[in-house]
Coordinates of C-alpha atoms in Angstrom, one line a residue:
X1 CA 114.3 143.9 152.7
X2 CA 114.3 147.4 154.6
X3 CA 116.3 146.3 157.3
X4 CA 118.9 144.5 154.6
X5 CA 119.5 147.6 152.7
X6 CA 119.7 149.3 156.2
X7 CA 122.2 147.2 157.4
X8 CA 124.1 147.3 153.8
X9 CA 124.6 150.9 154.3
X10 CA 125.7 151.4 157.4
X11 CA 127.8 148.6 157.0
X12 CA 129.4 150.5 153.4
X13 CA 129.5 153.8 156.0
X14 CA 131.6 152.0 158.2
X15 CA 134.0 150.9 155.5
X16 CA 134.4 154.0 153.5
X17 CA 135.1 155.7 156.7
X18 CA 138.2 153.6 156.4
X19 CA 139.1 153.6 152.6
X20 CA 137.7 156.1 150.4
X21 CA 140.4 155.5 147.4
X22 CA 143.1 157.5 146.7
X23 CA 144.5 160.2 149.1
X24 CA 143.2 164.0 148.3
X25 CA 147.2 164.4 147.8
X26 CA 147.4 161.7 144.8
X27 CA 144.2 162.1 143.2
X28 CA 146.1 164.4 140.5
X29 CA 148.0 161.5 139.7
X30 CA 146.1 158.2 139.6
X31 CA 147.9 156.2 136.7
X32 CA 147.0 152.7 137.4
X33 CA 145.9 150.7 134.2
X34 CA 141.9 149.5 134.0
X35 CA 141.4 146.3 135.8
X36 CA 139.4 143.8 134.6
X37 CA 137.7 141.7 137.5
X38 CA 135.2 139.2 136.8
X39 CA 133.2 139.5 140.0
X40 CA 131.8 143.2 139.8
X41 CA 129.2 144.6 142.2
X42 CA 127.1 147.1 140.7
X43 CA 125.2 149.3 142.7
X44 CA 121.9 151.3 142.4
X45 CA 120.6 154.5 144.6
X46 CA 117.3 152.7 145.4
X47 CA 115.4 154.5 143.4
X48 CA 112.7 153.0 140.5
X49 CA 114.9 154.2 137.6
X50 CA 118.1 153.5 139.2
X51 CA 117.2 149.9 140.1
X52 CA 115.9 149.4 136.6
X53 CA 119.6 150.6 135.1
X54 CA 121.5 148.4 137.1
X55 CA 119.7 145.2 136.0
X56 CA 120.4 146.5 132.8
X57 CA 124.3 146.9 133.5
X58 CA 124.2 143.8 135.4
X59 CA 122.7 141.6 132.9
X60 CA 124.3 142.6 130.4
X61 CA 127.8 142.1 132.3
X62 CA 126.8 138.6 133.0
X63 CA 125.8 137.9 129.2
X64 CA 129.2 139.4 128.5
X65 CA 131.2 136.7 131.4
X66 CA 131.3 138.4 134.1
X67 CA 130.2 137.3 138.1
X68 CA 128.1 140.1 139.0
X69 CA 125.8 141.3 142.6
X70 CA 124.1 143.6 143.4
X71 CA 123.6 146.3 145.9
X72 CA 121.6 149.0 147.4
X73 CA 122.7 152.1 148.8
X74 CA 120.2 155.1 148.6
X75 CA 122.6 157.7 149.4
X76 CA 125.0 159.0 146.9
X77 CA 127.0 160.4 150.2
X78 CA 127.7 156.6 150.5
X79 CA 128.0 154.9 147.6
X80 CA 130.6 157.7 145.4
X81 CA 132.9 156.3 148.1
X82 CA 132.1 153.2 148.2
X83 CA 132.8 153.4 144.2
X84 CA 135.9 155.2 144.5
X85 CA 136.7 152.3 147.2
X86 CA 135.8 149.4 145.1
X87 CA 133.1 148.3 147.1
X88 CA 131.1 149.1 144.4
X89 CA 132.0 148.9 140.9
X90 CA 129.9 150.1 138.5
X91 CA 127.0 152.9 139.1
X92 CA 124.5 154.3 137.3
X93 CA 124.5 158.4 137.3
X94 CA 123.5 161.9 135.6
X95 CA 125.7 163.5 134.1
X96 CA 125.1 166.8 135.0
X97 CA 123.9 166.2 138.7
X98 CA 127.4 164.0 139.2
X99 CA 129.6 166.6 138.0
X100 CA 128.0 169.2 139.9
X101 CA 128.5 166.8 143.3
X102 CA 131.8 166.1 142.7
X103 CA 132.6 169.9 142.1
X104 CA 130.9 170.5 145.2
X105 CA 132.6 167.5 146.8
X106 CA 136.0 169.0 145.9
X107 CA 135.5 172.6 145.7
X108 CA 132.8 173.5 148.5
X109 CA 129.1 173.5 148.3
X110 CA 129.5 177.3 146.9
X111 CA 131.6 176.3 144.0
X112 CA 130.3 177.5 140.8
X113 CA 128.0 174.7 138.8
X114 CA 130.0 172.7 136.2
X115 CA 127.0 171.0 134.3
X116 CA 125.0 172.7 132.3
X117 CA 122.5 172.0 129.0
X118 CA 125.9 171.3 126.8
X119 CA 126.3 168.1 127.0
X120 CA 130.1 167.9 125.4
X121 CA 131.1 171.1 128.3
X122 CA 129.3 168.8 130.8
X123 CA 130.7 165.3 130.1
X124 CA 134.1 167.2 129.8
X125 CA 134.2 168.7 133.6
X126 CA 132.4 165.3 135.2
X127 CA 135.4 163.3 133.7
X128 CA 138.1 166.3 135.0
X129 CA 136.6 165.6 138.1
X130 CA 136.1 161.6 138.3
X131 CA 139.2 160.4 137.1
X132 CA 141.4 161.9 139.8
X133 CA 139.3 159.6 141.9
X134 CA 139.9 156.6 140.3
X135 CA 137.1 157.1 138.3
X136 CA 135.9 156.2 134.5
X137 CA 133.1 157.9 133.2
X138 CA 132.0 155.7 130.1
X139 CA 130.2 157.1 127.2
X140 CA 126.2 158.6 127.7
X141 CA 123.7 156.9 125.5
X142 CA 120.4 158.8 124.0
X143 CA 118.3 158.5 127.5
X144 CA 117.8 161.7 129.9
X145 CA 116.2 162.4 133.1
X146 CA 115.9 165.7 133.5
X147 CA 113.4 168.0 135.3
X148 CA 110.4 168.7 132.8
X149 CA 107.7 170.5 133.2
X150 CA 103.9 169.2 132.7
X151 CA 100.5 170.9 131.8
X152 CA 97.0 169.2 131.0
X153 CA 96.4 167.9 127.6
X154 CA 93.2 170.0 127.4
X155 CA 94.5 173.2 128.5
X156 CA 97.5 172.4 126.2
X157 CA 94.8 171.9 123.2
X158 CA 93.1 175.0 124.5
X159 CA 95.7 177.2 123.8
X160 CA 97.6 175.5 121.4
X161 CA 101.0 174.8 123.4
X162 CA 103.3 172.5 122.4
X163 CA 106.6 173.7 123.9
X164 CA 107.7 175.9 127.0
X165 CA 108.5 179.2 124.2
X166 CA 104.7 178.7 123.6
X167 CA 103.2 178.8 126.8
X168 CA 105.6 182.1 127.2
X169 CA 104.2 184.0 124.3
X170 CA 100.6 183.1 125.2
X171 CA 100.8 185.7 128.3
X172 CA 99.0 183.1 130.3
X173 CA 99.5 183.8 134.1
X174 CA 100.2 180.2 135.7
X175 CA 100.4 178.6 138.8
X176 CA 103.0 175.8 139.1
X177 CA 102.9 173.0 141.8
X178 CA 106.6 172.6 142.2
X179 CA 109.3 171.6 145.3
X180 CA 109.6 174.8 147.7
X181 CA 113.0 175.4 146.1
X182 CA 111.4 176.0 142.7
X183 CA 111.7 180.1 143.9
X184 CA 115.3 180.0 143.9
X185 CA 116.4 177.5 141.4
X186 CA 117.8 178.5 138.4
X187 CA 115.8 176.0 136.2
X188 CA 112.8 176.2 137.9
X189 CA 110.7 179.7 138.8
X190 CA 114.0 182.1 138.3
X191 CA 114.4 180.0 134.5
X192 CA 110.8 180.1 133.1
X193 CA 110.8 183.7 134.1
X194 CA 114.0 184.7 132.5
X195 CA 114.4 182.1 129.6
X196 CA 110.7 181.9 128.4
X197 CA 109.0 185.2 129.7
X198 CA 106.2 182.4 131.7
X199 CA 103.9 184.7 134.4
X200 CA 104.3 182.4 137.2
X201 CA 102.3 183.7 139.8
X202 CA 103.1 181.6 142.7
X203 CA 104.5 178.0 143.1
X204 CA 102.0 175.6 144.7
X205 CA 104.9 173.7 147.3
X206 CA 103.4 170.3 146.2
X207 CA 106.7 168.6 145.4
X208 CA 108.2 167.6 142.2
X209 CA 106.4 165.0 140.3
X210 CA 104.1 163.7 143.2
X211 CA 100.5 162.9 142.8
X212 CA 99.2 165.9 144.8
X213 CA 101.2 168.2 142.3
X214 CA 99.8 166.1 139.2
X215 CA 96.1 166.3 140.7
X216 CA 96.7 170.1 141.1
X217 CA 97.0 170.3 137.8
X218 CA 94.5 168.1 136.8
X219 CA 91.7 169.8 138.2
X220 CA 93.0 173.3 137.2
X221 CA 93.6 174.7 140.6
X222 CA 97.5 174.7 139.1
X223 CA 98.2 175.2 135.5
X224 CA 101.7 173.1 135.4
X225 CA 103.9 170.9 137.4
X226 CA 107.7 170.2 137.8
X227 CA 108.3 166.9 136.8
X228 CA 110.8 164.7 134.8
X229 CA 111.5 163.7 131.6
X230 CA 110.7 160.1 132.9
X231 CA 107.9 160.0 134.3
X232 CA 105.6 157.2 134.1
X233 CA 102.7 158.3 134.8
X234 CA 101.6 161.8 133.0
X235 CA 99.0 160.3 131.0
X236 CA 97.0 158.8 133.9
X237 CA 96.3 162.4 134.8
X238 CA 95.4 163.3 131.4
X239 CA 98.9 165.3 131.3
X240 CA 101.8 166.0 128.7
X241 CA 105.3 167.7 128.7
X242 CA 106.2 170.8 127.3
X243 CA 109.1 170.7 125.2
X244 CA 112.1 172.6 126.8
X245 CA 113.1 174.4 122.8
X246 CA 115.4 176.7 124.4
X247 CA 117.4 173.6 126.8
X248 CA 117.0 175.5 130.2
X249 CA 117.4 172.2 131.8
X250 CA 121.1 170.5 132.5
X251 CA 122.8 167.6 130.9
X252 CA 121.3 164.7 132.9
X253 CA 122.1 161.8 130.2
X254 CA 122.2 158.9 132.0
X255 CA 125.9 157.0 132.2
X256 CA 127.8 154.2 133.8
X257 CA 130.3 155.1 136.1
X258 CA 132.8 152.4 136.7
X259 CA 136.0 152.0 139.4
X260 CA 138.8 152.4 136.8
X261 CA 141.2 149.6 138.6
X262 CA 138.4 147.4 138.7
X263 CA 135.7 148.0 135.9
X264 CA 137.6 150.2 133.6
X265 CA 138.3 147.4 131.5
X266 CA 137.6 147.0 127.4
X267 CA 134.8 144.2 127.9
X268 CA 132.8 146.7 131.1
X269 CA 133.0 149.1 128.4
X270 CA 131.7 147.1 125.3
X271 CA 128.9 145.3 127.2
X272 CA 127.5 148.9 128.8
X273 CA 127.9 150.2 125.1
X274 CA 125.1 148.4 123.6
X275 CA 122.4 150.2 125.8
X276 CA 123.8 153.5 124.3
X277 CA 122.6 152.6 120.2
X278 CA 118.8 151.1 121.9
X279 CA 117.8 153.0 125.6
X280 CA 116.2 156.2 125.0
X281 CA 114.3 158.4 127.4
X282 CA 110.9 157.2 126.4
X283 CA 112.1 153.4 127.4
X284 CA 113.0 154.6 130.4
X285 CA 109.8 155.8 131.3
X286 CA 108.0 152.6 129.8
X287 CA 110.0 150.6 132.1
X288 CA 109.5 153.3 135.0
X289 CA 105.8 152.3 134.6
X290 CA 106.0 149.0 134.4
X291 CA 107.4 148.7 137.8
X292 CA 105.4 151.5 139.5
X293 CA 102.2 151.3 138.1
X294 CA 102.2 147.1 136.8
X295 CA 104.0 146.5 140.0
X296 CA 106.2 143.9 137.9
X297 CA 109.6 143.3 139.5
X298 CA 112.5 145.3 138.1
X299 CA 114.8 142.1 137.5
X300 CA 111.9 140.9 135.0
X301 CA 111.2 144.1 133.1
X302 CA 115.4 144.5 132.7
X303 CA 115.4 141.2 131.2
X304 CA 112.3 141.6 128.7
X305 CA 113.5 144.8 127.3
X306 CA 117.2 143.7 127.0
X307 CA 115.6 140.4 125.2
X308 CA 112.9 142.4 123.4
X309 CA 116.4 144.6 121.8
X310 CA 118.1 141.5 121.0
X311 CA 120.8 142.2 123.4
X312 CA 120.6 139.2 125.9
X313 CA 120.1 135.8 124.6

């Protein structure tokens, strides 16, 4: 399966080395009309979640008639080409974390971030920035993934935190096993400082979300730990989030991302809408933990909870 997905993407580098959509000088004025094609090709970044979305976009398609594959390619330097392209034609992405790529993409990796908490001013620039691509960014439903941060239910009991504001006013000096970049990012060390007044005293480099940085904090030597909104697996270590009151975090609601002359269709759009009334962030991480920690297939779980919603028959 490695070598497959190996050979997939340096088979989509070779082709978007070719054909990356339209030219830098016409991407002001794309004006073709949404295709429709039956046979669509949906792609995932490898990833868990990722994985577990497009099974959910590509059942869904096929309950609504459409032909539909799948394919892996765990770099988003390859596939927002290969989507632009065609080669792939619907995506799952974050809103916030695409529209700052693609303002990097277009601007320089200095340019000024264009997602933020707001999720209107976020959706707004991401769609600015797609549709001169040939991009259509469809609608975001009620999930998120977005960084969160993690403390022990006992020390949370102990001092009687329930959100990230509370932990701040408690004047309780904390450790936080975090990615090395946690020092400089503006959500991270920098953000908890400024937003909620938090005494970090040093970030453990542990990663984000990994089970070093989750033991860390499970045996006190840390007092909290950067992890995600989705996270399967807090409870095993006897962890729960903190809620972010004051929305340090970005925008990251999950949405489809189609290839407007290909997928940008009525019916893509209709069959990827029913997710947005059902999929919320605490299915995600279900799902999440069904595949990590019940090592059931991600095809299988997909199908369940679309069943389970009475969305596939």
């Amino acid at each position: 399966m490695r070598r497959a997905r190996a050979a997939t993407a340096a088979l989509l580098l070779l082709l978007t080395g070719c054909s990356t959509g339209p030219s830098l000088e016409n991407r002001g004025t794309v004006t073709a009309p949404p295709g429709d094609s039956h046979h669509l090709t949906v792609g995932s970044a490898g990833f868990t979640e990722s994985d577990l979305l497009a099974q959910l976009y590509s059942q869904l398609l096929k309950q609504a008639g459409y032909r539909t594959s799948l394919l892996t390619v765990a770099n988003r330097e390859l596939y927002e080409p290969a989507l632009e392209s065609g080669q792939i034609d619907v995506v799952p992405e974050y809103a916030a974390t695409f529209a700052d790529w693609l303002n990097a993409k277009a601007h320089g990796a200095d340019a000024e971030p264009v997602g933020s908490p707001d999720l209107n001013a976020t959706m707004k620039a991401l769609r600015r920035l797609a549709t001169p691509r040939g991009l259509t960014v469809l609608d975001p439903g009620r999930a998120v993934d977005q960084n969160a941060f993690a403390v022990s239910a006992s020390y949370a009991r102990e001092h009687g935190l329930k959100t990230l504001s509370d932990l701040g006013a408690s004047g309780l000096r904390v450790r936080l096993a975090a990615g090395d970049e946690c020092v400089q990012r503006p959500y991270c060390e920098p953000g908890l400082k400024k937003t909620y007044g938090i005494d970090i005293t040093a970030v453990d480099p542990k990663g984000v979300g990994t089970t070093q940085a989750k033991r860390a904090v499970q045996s006190g030597q840390d007092q909290m730990v950067l992890t995600t909104t989705t996270d399967a697996t807090l409870s095993d270590f006897g962890l729960v989030l903190l809620t972010d009151d004051k929305h340090l975090q970005n925008a990251d609601y999950v949405v489809p991302v189609v290839n407007r002359s290909r997928a940008g269709g009525a019916g893509v759009t209709k069959a990827l809408g029913k997710l947005n009334d059902v999929l919320t962030t605490a299915d995600l991480a279900s799902m999440n933990q069904q595949v990590d920690s019940w090592r059931r297939l991600a095809e299988d779980v997909a199908r369940t909870y679309l069943e389970d919603k009475g969305l596939l028959r």
